[in-house]
Coordinates of C-alpha atoms and ligand atoms in Angstrom, one line a residue:
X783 CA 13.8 1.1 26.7
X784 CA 12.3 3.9 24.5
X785 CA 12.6 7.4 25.0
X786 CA 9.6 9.1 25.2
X787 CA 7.9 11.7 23.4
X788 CA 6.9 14.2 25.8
X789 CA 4.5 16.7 23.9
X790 CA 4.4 19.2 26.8
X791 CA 8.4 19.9 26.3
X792 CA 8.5 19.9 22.8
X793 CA 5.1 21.9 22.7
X794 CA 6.9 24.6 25.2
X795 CA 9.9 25.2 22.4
X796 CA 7.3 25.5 19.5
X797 CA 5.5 28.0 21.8
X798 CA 8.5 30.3 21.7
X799 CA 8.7 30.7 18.3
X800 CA 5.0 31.7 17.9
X801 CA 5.5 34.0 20.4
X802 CA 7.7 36.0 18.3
X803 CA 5.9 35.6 15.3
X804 CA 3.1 37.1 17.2
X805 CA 5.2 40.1 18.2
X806 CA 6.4 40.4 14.6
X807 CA 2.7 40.6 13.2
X808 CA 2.4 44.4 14.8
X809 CA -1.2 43.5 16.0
X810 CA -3.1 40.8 18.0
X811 CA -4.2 38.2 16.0
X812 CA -7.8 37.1 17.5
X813 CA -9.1 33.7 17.5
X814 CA -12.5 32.6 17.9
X815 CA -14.0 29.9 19.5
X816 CA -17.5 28.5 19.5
X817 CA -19.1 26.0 21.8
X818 CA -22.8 24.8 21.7
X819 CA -24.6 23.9 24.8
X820 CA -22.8 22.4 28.1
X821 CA -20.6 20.0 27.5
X822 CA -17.9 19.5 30.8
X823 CA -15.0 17.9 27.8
X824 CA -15.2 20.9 25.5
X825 CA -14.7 23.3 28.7
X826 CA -11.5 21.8 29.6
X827 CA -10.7 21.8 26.4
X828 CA -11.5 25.4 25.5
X829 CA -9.9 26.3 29.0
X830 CA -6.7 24.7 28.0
X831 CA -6.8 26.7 24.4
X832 CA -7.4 29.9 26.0
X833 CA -4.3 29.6 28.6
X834 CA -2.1 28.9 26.0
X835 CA -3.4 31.5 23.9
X836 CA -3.6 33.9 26.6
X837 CA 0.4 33.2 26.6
X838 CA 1.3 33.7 23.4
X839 CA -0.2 36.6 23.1
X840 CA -3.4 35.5 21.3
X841 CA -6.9 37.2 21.9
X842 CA -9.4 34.2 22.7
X843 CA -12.9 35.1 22.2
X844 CA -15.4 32.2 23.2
X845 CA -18.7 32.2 22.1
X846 CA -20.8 30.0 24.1
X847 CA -24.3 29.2 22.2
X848 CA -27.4 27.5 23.6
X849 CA -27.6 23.5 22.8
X850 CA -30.8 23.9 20.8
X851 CA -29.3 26.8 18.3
X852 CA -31.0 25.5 14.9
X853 CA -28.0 25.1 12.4
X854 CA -28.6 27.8 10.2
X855 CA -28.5 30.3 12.9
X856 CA -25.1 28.4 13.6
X857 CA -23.7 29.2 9.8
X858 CA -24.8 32.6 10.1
X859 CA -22.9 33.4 12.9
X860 CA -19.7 31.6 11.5
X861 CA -20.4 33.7 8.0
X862 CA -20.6 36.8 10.4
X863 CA -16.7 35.8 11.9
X864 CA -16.1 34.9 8.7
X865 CA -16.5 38.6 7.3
X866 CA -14.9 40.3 10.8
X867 CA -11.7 41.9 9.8
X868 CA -10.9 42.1 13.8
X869 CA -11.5 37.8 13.7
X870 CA -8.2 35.7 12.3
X871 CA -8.9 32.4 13.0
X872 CA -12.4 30.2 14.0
X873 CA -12.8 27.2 15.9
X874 CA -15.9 25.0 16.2
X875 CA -16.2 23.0 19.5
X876 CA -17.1 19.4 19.1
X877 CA -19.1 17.7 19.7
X878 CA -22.1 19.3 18.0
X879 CA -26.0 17.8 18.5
X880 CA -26.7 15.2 16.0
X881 CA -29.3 17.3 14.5
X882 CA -26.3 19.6 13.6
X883 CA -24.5 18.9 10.3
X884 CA -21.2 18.7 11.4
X885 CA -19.7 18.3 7.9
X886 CA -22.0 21.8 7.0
X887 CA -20.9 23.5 9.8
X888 CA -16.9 22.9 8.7
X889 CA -18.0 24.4 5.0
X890 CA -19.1 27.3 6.6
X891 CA -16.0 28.6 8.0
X892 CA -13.4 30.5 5.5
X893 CA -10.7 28.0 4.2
X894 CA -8.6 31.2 5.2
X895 CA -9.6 31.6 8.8
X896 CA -10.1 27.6 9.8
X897 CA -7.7 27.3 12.9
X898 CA -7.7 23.6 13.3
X899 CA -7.3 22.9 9.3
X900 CA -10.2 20.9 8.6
X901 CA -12.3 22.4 5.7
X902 CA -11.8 20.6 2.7
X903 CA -9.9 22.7 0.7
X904 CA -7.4 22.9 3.5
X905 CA -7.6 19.2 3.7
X906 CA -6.9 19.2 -0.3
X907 CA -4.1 21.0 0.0
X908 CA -2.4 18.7 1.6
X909 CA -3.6 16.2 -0.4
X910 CA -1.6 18.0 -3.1
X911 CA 1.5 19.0 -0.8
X912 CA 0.1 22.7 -1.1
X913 CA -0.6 22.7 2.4
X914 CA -0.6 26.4 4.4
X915 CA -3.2 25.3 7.3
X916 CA -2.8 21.6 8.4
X917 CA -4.5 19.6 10.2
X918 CA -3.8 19.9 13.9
X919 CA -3.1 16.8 15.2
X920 CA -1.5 15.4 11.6
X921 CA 0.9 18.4 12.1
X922 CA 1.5 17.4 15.8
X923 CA 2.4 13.8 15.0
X924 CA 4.8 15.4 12.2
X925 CA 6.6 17.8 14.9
X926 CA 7.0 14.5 17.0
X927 CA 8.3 12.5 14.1
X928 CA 10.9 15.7 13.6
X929 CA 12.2 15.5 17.2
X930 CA 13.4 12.3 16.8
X931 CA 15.6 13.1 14.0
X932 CA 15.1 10.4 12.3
X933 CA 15.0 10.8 9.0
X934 CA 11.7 9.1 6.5
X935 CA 12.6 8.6 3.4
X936 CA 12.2 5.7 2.0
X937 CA 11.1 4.2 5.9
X938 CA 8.3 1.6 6.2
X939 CA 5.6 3.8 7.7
X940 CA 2.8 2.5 8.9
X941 CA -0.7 4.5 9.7
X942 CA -3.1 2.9 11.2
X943 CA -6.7 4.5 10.8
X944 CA -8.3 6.8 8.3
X945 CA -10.1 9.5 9.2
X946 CA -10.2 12.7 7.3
X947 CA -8.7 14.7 10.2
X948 CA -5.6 12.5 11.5
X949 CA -5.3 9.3 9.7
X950 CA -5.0 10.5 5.9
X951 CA -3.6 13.7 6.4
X952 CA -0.9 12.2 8.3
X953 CA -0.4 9.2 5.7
X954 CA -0.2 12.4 2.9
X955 CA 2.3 14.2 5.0
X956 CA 4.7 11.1 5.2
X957 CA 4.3 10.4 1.4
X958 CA 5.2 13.9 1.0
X959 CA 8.9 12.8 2.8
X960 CA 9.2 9.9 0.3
X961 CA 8.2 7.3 3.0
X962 CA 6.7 4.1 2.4
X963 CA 3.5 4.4 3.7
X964 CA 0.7 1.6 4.8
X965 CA -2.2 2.9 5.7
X966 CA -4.7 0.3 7.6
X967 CA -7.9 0.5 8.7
X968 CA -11.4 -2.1 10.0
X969 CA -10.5 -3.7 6.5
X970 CA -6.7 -5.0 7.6
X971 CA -8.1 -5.4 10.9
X972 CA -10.8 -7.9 9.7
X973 CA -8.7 -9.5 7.5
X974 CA -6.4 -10.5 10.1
X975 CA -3.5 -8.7 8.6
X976 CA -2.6 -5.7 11.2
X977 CA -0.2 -7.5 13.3
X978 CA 1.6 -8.2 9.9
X979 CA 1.7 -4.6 9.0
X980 CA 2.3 -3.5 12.9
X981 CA 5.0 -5.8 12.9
X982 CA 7.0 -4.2 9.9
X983 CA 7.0 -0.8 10.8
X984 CA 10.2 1.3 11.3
X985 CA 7.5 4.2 11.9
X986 CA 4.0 3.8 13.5
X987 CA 1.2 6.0 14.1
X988 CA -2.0 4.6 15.6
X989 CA -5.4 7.0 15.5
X990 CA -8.1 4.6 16.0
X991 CA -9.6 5.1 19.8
X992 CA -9.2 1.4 20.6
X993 CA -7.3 0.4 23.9
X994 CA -5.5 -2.3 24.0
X995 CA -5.3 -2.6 19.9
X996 CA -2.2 -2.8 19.2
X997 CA -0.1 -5.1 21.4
X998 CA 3.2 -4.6 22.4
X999 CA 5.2 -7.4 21.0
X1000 CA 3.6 -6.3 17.7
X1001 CA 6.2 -3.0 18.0
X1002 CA 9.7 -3.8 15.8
X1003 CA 12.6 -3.4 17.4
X1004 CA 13.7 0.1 17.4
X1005 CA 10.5 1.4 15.7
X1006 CA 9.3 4.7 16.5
X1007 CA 5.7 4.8 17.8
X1008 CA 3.2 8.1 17.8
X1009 CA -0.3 6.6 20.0
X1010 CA -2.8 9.3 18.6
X1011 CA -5.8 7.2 20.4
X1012 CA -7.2 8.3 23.4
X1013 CA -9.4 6.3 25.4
X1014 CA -11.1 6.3 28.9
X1015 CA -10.2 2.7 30.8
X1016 CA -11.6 3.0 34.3
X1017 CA -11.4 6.5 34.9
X1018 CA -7.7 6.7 33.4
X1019 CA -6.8 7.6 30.1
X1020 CA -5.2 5.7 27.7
X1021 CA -3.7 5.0 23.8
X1022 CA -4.7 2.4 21.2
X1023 CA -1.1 0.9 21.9
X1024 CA -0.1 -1.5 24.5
X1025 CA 2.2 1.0 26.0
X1026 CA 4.4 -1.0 29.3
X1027 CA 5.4 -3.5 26.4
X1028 CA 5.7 -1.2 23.6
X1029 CA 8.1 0.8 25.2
X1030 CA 10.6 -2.2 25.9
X1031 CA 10.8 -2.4 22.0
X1032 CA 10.4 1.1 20.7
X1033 CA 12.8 3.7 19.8
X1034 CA 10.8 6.5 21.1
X1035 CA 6.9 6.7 21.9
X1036 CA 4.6 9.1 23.2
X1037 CA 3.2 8.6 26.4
X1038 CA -1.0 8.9 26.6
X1039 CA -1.4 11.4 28.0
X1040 CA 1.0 13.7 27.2
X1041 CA 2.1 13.0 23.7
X1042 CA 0.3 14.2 20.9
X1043 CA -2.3 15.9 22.6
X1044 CA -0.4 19.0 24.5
X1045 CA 1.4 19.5 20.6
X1046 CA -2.2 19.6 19.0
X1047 CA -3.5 22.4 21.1
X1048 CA 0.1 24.3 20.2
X1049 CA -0.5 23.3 16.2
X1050 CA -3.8 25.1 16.2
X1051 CA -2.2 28.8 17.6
X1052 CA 0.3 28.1 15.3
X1053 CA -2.3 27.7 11.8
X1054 CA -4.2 31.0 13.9
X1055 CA -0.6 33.3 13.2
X1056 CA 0.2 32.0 10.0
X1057 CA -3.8 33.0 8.8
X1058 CA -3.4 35.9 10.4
X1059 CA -0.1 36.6 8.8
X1060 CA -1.9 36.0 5.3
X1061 CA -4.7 38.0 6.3
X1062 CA -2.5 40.8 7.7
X1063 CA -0.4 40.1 4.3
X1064 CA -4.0 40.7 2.5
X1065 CA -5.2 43.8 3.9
X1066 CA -1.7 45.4 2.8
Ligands
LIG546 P1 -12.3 8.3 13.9 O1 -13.3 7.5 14.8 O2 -12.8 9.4 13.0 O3 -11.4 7.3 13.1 C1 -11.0 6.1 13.6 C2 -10.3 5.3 12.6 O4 -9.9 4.1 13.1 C3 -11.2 5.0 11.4 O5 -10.5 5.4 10.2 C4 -11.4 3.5 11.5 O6 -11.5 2.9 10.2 C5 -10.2 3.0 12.2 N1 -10.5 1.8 12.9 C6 -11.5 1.5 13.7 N2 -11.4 0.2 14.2 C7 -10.2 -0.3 13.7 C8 -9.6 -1.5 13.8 N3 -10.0 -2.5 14.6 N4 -8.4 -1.7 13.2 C9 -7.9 -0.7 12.4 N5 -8.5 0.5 12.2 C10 -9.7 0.7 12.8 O7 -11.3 8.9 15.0 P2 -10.2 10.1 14.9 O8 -9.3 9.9 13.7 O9 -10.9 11.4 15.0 O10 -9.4 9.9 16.2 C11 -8.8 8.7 16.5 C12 -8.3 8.6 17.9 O11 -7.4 9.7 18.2 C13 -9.4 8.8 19.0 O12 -9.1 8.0 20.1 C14 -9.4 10.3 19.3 O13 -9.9 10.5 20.6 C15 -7.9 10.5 19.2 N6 -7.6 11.9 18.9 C16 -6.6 12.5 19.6 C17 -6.2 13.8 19.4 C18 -5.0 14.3 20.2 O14 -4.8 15.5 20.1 N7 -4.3 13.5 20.9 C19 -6.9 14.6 18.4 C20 -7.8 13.9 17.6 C21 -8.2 12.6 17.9 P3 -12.9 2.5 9.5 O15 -13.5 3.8 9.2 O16 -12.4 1.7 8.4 O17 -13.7 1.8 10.5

């Protein structure tokens, strides 16, 4: 039976350190947060960041905006942040409204003040294993892979989606350990060869939103399996993988919830102190 990857725990023992490297910056790094109209999953969310924050020792400044703010009015404000001395780090709630260019909007905040990690340039950083601000949840997936001690060189790795914030940014970070890497997407799926590459993983990681994707007697023996998905079955939340027979074959896995998702919200305070140490590192 696998052990599981309990983000909360392992999320706790990061949170100690960047409680220190708060106390060590000699001020109170400030992050902001934005959020456009009502939206009751963004709340929670933004609730949850600013507990954490709160302690850490983070100042949390939400800006709540009305749901029909016209998109330059949005830039502007983030290109106001942007040019605050007193602001660290910036986070843009999602979802936006579909008149909004979501893509614009993540130009618009500084490389150097981007919390979660997802401008381009910090996205081509680690693309060219420069990376100083990661993706949140690609860096959460790594800190699970870590507690496992298992080491990835040269491991049959397999990813499976591609999206610019979890599923190639995590297949970049692996490469950058010398793993063997797969990375499959609607193309493998369509194909009819996931179970084949499922099936010959020592490592998975699933970010897709699909329940019931992956099935369990997919999972090698031993294999180590990171469920990024998150999906609403009946009022319950589940991964992509097929977890009560995944875990009868895995080596360790990460319950949903309760796995990746307590680590990503501990990723992003920790990209907010090491900008702020930068910045602080800047202003001399
Ligand atoms: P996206 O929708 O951006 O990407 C999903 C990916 O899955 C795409 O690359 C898509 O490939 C691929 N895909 C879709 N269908 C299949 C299929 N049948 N077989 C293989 N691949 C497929 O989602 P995100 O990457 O943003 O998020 C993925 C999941 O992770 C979601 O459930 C999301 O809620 C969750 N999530 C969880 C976080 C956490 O902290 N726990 C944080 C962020 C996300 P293609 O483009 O080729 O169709």
């Amino acid at each position: 039976m696998a052990k599981l990857l309990e983000g909360k725990t392992i999320a706790l023992k990061i949170q100690e350190g960047i409680r220190q490297e708060v106390r060590s910056l000699g001020f109170t790094p400030v992050l902001a947060g934005i959020i456009t109209g009502e939206n009751s999953a963004s709340e929670t969310y933004v609730e949850s960041q600013r507990k954490i924050a709160k302690g850490l020792g983070i100042d949390y400044q939400l800006h709540k905006m009305k749901a029909d703010i016209p998109e330059e009015e949005l830039v502007a404000f983030i290109e106001k942040l942007n040019a605050d001395k007193l602001v660290n780090g910036i986070i843009v709630l999602m979802p936006l409204a579909p008149r909004i260019d979501r893509k614009k909007v993540i130009r618009s905040i500084s490389p150097d003040k981007d919390a979660e990690g997802i401008h381009p340039a910090n996205i081509g950083r680690v693309l060219l294993g420069k990376a100083r601000i990661v993706p949140c949840t690609a860096s959460a997936v790594m800190e699970l892979l870590g507690y496992t001690g298992i080491g990835l060189y040269g491991k049959e790795v397999v990813v499976v989606g591609w999206s610019e914030i979890v599923g190639k940014p995590v297949a970049c970070l692996l490469l950058e350990k010398l793993a063997t890497v797969s990375i499959c997407h609607i193309g493998t799926s369509e194909a009819g060869d996931l179970e084949e590459y499922v099936r010959r993983a020592e490592v998975l990681v699933v970010a897709v939103g699909k329940a019931g994707l992956i099935k369990g007697e997919w999972i090698k023996q031993g294999a180590v399996v990171i469920d990024v998905g998150i999906n609403r079955i009946g009022g319950k939340l589940v991964g992509d993988v097929d977890f009560e027979k995944a875990q009868e074959r895995a080596s360790y896995i990460t319950p949903v919830p309760g796995g990746v998702g307590p680590l990503t919200v501990t990723m992003l305070m920790r990209n907010l102190v090491e900008s702020a140490r930068f910045q602080g590192k800047l202003q001399g």
